Amino acid sequence: MNNKVVLIGCGNVGMSYAYALLNQRTSVNELCLIDININKIEGEVMDLNHCLAFGPSKINIKVGSYDDCKDAAIVVICAGASQNVGETRMDLINKNSAIFKKIVSDVMDNGFNGIFLVATNPLDVMTYLTWKYSGLKANQIIGSGTILDTARLRYLIGNKLNISPKNIHAYVIGEHGDSEFVPWSNAYVGIQPIKKIISEDRLNNICDDVKNAAYKIIEKKGSTYYGIGMCLVRITNAILSDENCIITVSAYDKDNKIFIGYPAIINRKGIVSRVKLDLNSNEMNQYNNSVMVIKKAISNINE
Ligand code: NAD
């Protein structure tokens, strides 16, 4: 089985992904790095290769070219501008959509027919554009969506209750951005509904902390990258190991014809389906608001 990954965009996020990949057991057997800064990736490839003596998996790491996409299982895109202090993810839209038009067409011109995994912001818009520019089926396009926000949520709740985040079954859904929210009616600690354990006020404070996490980190250290690096590895391994596991990613919403954060089943084919959530009317309104935000952003792109 060909488990080749092409990584496009080797800045903080791309390299955190690559480094996290080397530190875990993975079935990725080839990792090709592409960036407009050739000098940087030559250095990155040397540095990563020097990890292999102590890493858990055998991976062929090299400077890549778009030709590598023809037989790649996954193309991961982390290229583009990132948020500056005070900027929202949506502020990046025109810069990054122009970059994506060129990248996705270069990938497709080389006969790619695997899974796209997108991390660039504004995430749900870039995921939609990848689908549109590639012409691939919607199941072959996965955005990291609210996986990172969900990881932050699980950490914060677990930390408050002194319970492993692995046993917090709660998801952030909607736009990976300011309109995201937590459907608390679907949230559990182990098998107990979370609303029986934590008051509504405290839950809302936790949700605000999740939403503001990226802004806080950017204010303190300039950008966020380790968390998303781990999240992208989680999705990569779920695809290549044909896991059929449930992860909140940016997946196609057939009714609204956009990509948006939602729990979805992931395997070697990409997204199998979204998981059905029973949202109450308040949660449904919040979901529709996120849909509206993403649709509006897409309609405002200067092409
Ligand atoms: P960065 O500036 O460190 O890296 C961006 C890289 O993209 C650079 O190396 C640059 O040379 C490269 N690049 C630019 N144009 C390119 C092109 N046409 N082809 C190939 N490479 C190109 O930025 P970063 O901190 O790594 O962030 C990357 C993106 O990830 C941003 O949009 C950021 O907002 C986003 N991000 C997403 C999440 C998430 O949860 N999805 C989390 C953090 C950051």
Coordinates of C-alpha atoms and ligand atoms in Angstrom, one line a residue:
M1 CA 0.0 0.0 0.0
N2 CA 1.3 3.4 -0.9
N3 CA 1.3 5.6 2.2
K4 CA 3.0 8.6 0.8
V5 CA 2.2 12.1 2.2
V6 CA 3.0 15.3 0.4
L7 CA 3.2 18.3 2.8
I8 CA 2.7 21.7 1.1
G9 CA 3.7 24.7 3.3
C10 CA 6.5 24.0 5.7
G11 CA 6.2 26.8 8.2
N12 CA 5.4 26.5 11.9
V13 CA 2.2 24.4 11.3
G14 CA 3.7 22.2 8.6
M15 CA 6.9 21.5 10.5
S16 CA 5.0 20.8 13.7
Y17 CA 3.0 18.2 11.8
A18 CA 6.1 16.7 10.3
Y19 CA 7.9 16.5 13.7
A20 CA 4.8 15.1 15.4
L21 CA 4.5 12.4 12.7
L22 CA 8.1 11.3 13.2
N23 CA 7.5 10.9 16.9
Q24 CA 4.6 8.5 16.6
R25 CA 4.0 5.1 15.2
T26 CA 2.6 5.8 11.7
S27 CA 2.1 3.9 8.5
V28 CA 3.3 6.9 6.5
N29 CA 6.3 5.6 4.7
E30 CA 7.2 8.6 2.5
L31 CA 7.0 12.3 3.4
C32 CA 7.7 14.9 0.7
L33 CA 8.1 18.5 1.7
I34 CA 7.1 21.4 -0.7
D35 CA 7.4 25.1 0.0
I36 CA 8.2 28.2 -2.0
N37 CA 11.3 28.6 0.3
I38 CA 13.5 25.9 -1.1
N39 CA 16.4 26.7 1.1
K40 CA 14.3 26.2 4.2
I41 CA 12.9 22.8 3.2
E42 CA 16.3 21.5 2.3
G43 CA 17.4 22.4 5.8
E44 CA 14.1 20.9 7.3
V45 CA 14.6 17.6 5.4
M46 CA 18.2 17.3 6.7
D47 CA 17.0 18.1 10.3
L48 CA 14.1 15.6 10.2
N49 CA 16.2 12.8 8.7
H50 CA 18.5 13.2 11.7
C51 CA 15.6 12.2 14.0
L52 CA 15.1 8.8 12.3
A53 CA 17.7 6.9 14.3
F54 CA 15.6 7.4 17.4
G55 CA 12.0 7.5 15.9
P56 CA 9.4 4.7 16.1
S57 CA 8.7 4.4 12.3
K58 CA 10.8 4.2 9.1
I59 CA 9.9 7.1 6.9
N60 CA 11.6 8.2 3.6
I61 CA 11.8 12.0 4.0
K62 CA 12.7 14.2 1.0
V63 CA 12.4 17.6 -0.7
G64 CA 9.3 17.1 -2.8
S65 CA 7.9 18.5 -6.1
Y66 CA 4.4 18.6 -7.4
D67 CA 5.2 15.5 -9.4
D68 CA 5.2 13.6 -6.1
C69 CA 1.4 14.1 -5.8
K70 CA 0.6 11.7 -8.6
D71 CA 0.8 8.6 -6.3
A72 CA 0.4 10.3 -2.9
A73 CA -2.3 9.0 -0.5
I74 CA -2.6 12.4 1.2
V75 CA -1.7 15.9 0.3
V76 CA -1.6 18.1 3.5
I77 CA -1.8 21.8 2.9
C78 CA -0.5 24.2 5.6
A79 CA 0.7 26.9 3.2
G80 CA -0.3 30.5 3.4
A81 CA -0.4 33.5 5.7
S82 CA -1.2 33.1 9.4
Q83 CA -3.0 35.4 11.8
N84 CA -1.1 38.4 13.2
V85 CA -2.1 39.9 16.6
G86 CA -5.6 41.3 16.4
E87 CA -6.4 39.6 13.1
T88 CA -9.3 37.1 12.8
R89 CA -8.9 33.9 10.7
M90 CA -11.3 35.4 8.2
D91 CA -8.9 38.4 7.6
L92 CA -6.6 35.9 5.7
I93 CA -9.2 35.0 3.1
N94 CA -8.1 36.8 0.0
K95 CA -4.3 36.2 0.5
N96 CA -4.9 32.5 1.1
S97 CA -7.5 31.8 -1.6
A98 CA -5.1 33.1 -4.3
I99 CA -2.4 30.8 -2.9
F100 CA -4.8 27.8 -2.9
K101 CA -5.9 28.3 -6.5
K102 CA -2.4 27.8 -7.7
I103 CA -1.4 25.0 -5.2
V104 CA -4.5 22.9 -5.8
S105 CA -4.3 23.2 -9.6
D106 CA -0.5 22.2 -9.5
V107 CA -1.5 19.1 -7.4
M108 CA -4.3 18.1 -9.7
D109 CA -2.2 18.7 -12.9
N110 CA -0.1 15.8 -11.6
G111 CA -3.0 13.3 -11.5
F112 CA -3.6 13.3 -7.7
N113 CA -6.6 11.2 -6.6
G114 CA -6.0 10.8 -2.9
I115 CA -7.2 12.7 0.2
F116 CA -6.6 16.4 0.7
L117 CA -6.1 17.4 4.3
V118 CA -6.3 21.2 4.8
A119 CA -5.1 23.3 7.8
T120 CA -4.8 26.8 6.4
N121 CA -7.2 29.5 7.6
P122 CA -9.9 30.5 7.3
L123 CA -10.2 26.8 7.5
D124 CA -13.7 26.0 6.3
V125 CA -13.4 28.4 3.4
M126 CA -10.0 27.0 2.3
T127 CA -11.5 23.4 2.6
Y128 CA -14.4 24.4 0.4
L129 CA -12.0 26.0 -2.2
T130 CA -9.9 22.9 -2.2
W131 CA -13.0 20.9 -3.2
K132 CA -14.0 23.5 -5.8
Y133 CA -10.6 23.9 -7.4
S134 CA -9.7 20.2 -7.3
G135 CA -13.0 18.8 -8.7
L136 CA -12.6 15.7 -6.4
K137 CA -15.5 14.1 -4.6
A138 CA -16.4 15.8 -1.3
N139 CA -15.4 12.7 0.7
Q140 CA -11.8 13.2 -0.5
I141 CA -11.6 16.6 1.1
I142 CA -11.0 17.0 4.8
G143 CA -10.4 20.2 6.7
S144 CA -8.9 20.1 10.2
G145 CA -12.1 21.9 11.2
T146 CA -12.8 22.0 14.9
I147 CA -10.5 19.1 15.8
L148 CA -8.1 21.5 17.6
D149 CA -10.9 23.4 19.3
T150 CA -12.3 20.0 20.4
A151 CA -8.9 19.0 21.8
R152 CA -8.7 22.3 23.7
L153 CA -12.2 21.7 25.1
R154 CA -11.4 18.2 26.2
Y155 CA -8.2 19.4 27.9
L156 CA -9.9 22.2 29.8
I157 CA -12.8 20.0 31.0
G158 CA -10.5 17.2 31.9
N159 CA -8.2 19.5 33.8
K160 CA -11.1 21.0 35.8
L161 CA -12.5 17.6 36.7
N162 CA -9.1 15.8 37.1
I163 CA -10.3 13.3 34.5
S164 CA -8.3 12.2 31.4
P165 CA -9.2 14.3 28.4
K166 CA -9.6 11.0 26.6
N167 CA -12.8 10.3 28.6
I168 CA -14.3 13.7 27.8
H169 CA -16.8 13.1 24.9
A170 CA -17.6 16.6 23.9
Y171 CA -17.2 18.3 20.6
V172 CA -16.8 21.8 19.3
I173 CA -18.7 22.1 16.0
G174 CA -19.4 24.8 13.4
E175 CA -16.9 27.2 11.8
H176 CA -13.3 26.9 13.0
G177 CA -13.5 30.5 14.1
D178 CA -15.5 33.0 16.2
S179 CA -19.0 31.4 15.6
E180 CA -18.0 27.9 16.7
F181 CA -19.9 26.4 19.6
V182 CA -20.3 23.3 21.8
P183 CA -23.6 21.4 21.6
W184 CA -23.6 20.6 25.4
S185 CA -26.7 18.4 25.0
N186 CA -24.4 15.9 23.3
A187 CA -21.5 16.1 25.7
Y188 CA -20.5 13.4 28.2
V189 CA -17.9 12.7 30.8
G190 CA -17.5 9.0 30.5
I191 CA -21.1 8.0 30.2
Q192 CA -22.6 10.8 32.4
P193 CA -24.2 13.8 30.7
I194 CA -21.9 16.8 31.3
K195 CA -24.7 19.1 32.3
K196 CA -25.3 16.9 35.4
I197 CA -21.7 17.6 36.5
I198 CA -20.9 21.2 35.5
S199 CA -23.2 24.2 35.7
E200 CA -24.3 26.0 32.6
D201 CA -22.4 29.2 33.5
R202 CA -19.2 27.3 33.9
L203 CA -19.7 25.4 30.7
N204 CA -20.2 28.7 28.8
N205 CA -17.0 30.0 30.4
I206 CA -15.1 27.0 29.2
C207 CA -16.5 27.5 25.7
D208 CA -15.3 31.1 25.7
D209 CA -11.8 29.9 26.8
V210 CA -11.7 27.5 23.9
K211 CA -12.8 30.3 21.4
N212 CA -10.2 32.7 22.8
A213 CA -7.3 30.2 23.0
A214 CA -5.8 31.0 19.6
Y215 CA -6.0 34.7 20.2
K216 CA -4.2 34.3 23.6
I217 CA -1.5 32.1 22.2
I218 CA -0.9 34.4 19.3
E219 CA -0.7 37.4 21.7
K220 CA 1.9 35.6 23.8
K221 CA 4.1 33.7 21.3
G222 CA 3.1 34.9 17.8
S223 CA 1.3 31.8 16.5
T224 CA -0.1 28.4 17.4
Y225 CA 1.3 25.2 15.9
Y226 CA 2.0 22.2 18.2
G227 CA -1.7 21.5 18.8
I228 CA -2.7 21.6 15.2
G229 CA 0.4 19.5 14.3
M230 CA -0.8 16.7 16.6
C231 CA -4.3 17.0 15.2
L232 CA -3.1 16.6 11.6
V233 CA -1.2 13.5 12.6
R234 CA -4.3 12.1 14.3
I235 CA -6.3 12.6 11.0
T236 CA -3.5 11.2 8.9
N237 CA -3.2 8.0 10.9
A238 CA -7.0 7.6 10.9
I239 CA -7.0 7.8 7.1
L240 CA -4.1 5.5 6.5
S241 CA -5.0 2.9 9.1
D242 CA -8.6 2.8 7.7
E243 CA -9.8 3.4 11.3
N244 CA -13.5 4.4 10.8
C245 CA -13.1 6.6 13.8
I246 CA -15.1 9.7 14.7
I247 CA -13.3 13.0 14.6
T248 CA -14.6 16.6 14.4
V249 CA -13.3 17.8 11.0
S250 CA -14.5 20.2 8.4
A251 CA -16.7 17.9 6.3
Y252 CA -19.2 18.5 3.5
D253 CA -22.7 19.5 4.6
K254 CA -25.0 18.4 1.8
D255 CA -27.9 20.7 2.8
N256 CA -25.9 23.8 2.9
K257 CA -23.2 22.9 0.3
I258 CA -20.3 24.1 2.4
F259 CA -17.6 22.5 4.6
I260 CA -18.0 22.9 8.3
G261 CA -16.8 21.4 11.6
Y262 CA -18.9 18.3 12.5
P263 CA -18.1 14.8 13.9
A264 CA -17.5 12.6 11.0
I265 CA -16.4 9.0 10.4
I266 CA -12.9 8.8 8.8
N267 CA -11.2 6.0 6.9
R268 CA -9.0 5.3 4.0
K269 CA -11.6 6.7 1.6
G270 CA -11.6 10.0 3.5
I271 CA -15.0 11.0 5.1
V272 CA -17.5 8.1 5.2
S273 CA -20.3 10.2 6.6
R274 CA -21.1 12.8 9.2
V275 CA -22.4 11.5 12.5
K276 CA -26.0 12.3 13.3
L277 CA -26.3 14.8 16.2
D278 CA -29.6 15.7 17.8
L279 CA -29.2 19.4 18.3
N280 CA -31.8 21.3 20.3
S281 CA -33.3 24.5 18.8
N282 CA -30.7 26.8 20.4
E283 CA -27.8 24.7 19.1
M284 CA -29.5 24.5 15.7
N285 CA -29.6 28.3 15.6
Q286 CA -25.9 28.5 16.5
Y287 CA -25.1 25.9 13.7
N288 CA -27.1 27.9 11.2
N289 CA -25.3 31.1 12.2
S290 CA -21.9 29.4 11.6
V291 CA -23.2 28.2 8.2
M292 CA -24.2 31.8 7.4
V293 CA -20.7 33.1 8.4
I294 CA -18.9 30.6 6.1
K295 CA -21.3 31.2 3.2
K296 CA -20.9 34.9 3.5
A297 CA -17.1 34.6 3.5
I298 CA -17.1 32.4 0.4
S299 CA -19.4 34.8 -1.4
N300 CA -17.0 37.7 -0.6
I301 CA -13.9 36.2 -2.1
N302 CA -12.3 38.4 -4.8
E303 CA -11.6 36.0 -7.7
Ligands
NAD1 P1 4.0 30.2 8.5 O1 4.1 31.6 7.9 O2 4.9 29.8 9.6 O3 4.2 29.1 7.3 C1 3.5 29.3 6.1 C2 4.4 28.6 5.0 O4 3.7 28.6 3.8 C3 5.7 29.3 4.8 O5 6.8 28.4 4.9 C4 5.6 29.8 3.4 O6 6.8 29.8 2.7 C5 4.6 28.7 2.8 N1 4.0 29.2 1.5 C6 3.4 30.3 1.3 N2 2.9 30.3 0.0 C7 3.2 29.1 -0.5 C8 2.9 28.5 -1.8 N3 2.3 29.1 -2.7 N4 3.4 27.2 -1.9 C9 4.0 26.6 -1.0 N5 4.3 27.1 0.3 C10 3.9 28.4 0.5 O7 2.5 30.0 8.9 P2 2.0 28.9 9.9 O8 2.0 29.4 11.3 O9 2.6 27.6 9.6 O10 0.4 28.8 9.5 C11 0.0 28.3 8.3 C12 -1.5 28.3 8.2 O11 -2.1 27.4 9.2 C13 -2.1 29.7 8.5 O12 -3.2 29.9 7.6 C14 -2.7 29.6 9.9 O13 -3.7 30.5 10.2 C15 -3.1 28.1 9.9 N6 -3.4 27.5 11.2 C16 -4.4 26.7 11.3 C17 -4.8 26.1 12.4 C18 -6.0 25.1 12.5 O14 -6.5 24.8 13.5 N7 -6.4 24.7 11.3 C19 -4.0 26.3 13.6 C20 -2.9 27.1 13.5 C21 -2.6 27.8 12.3

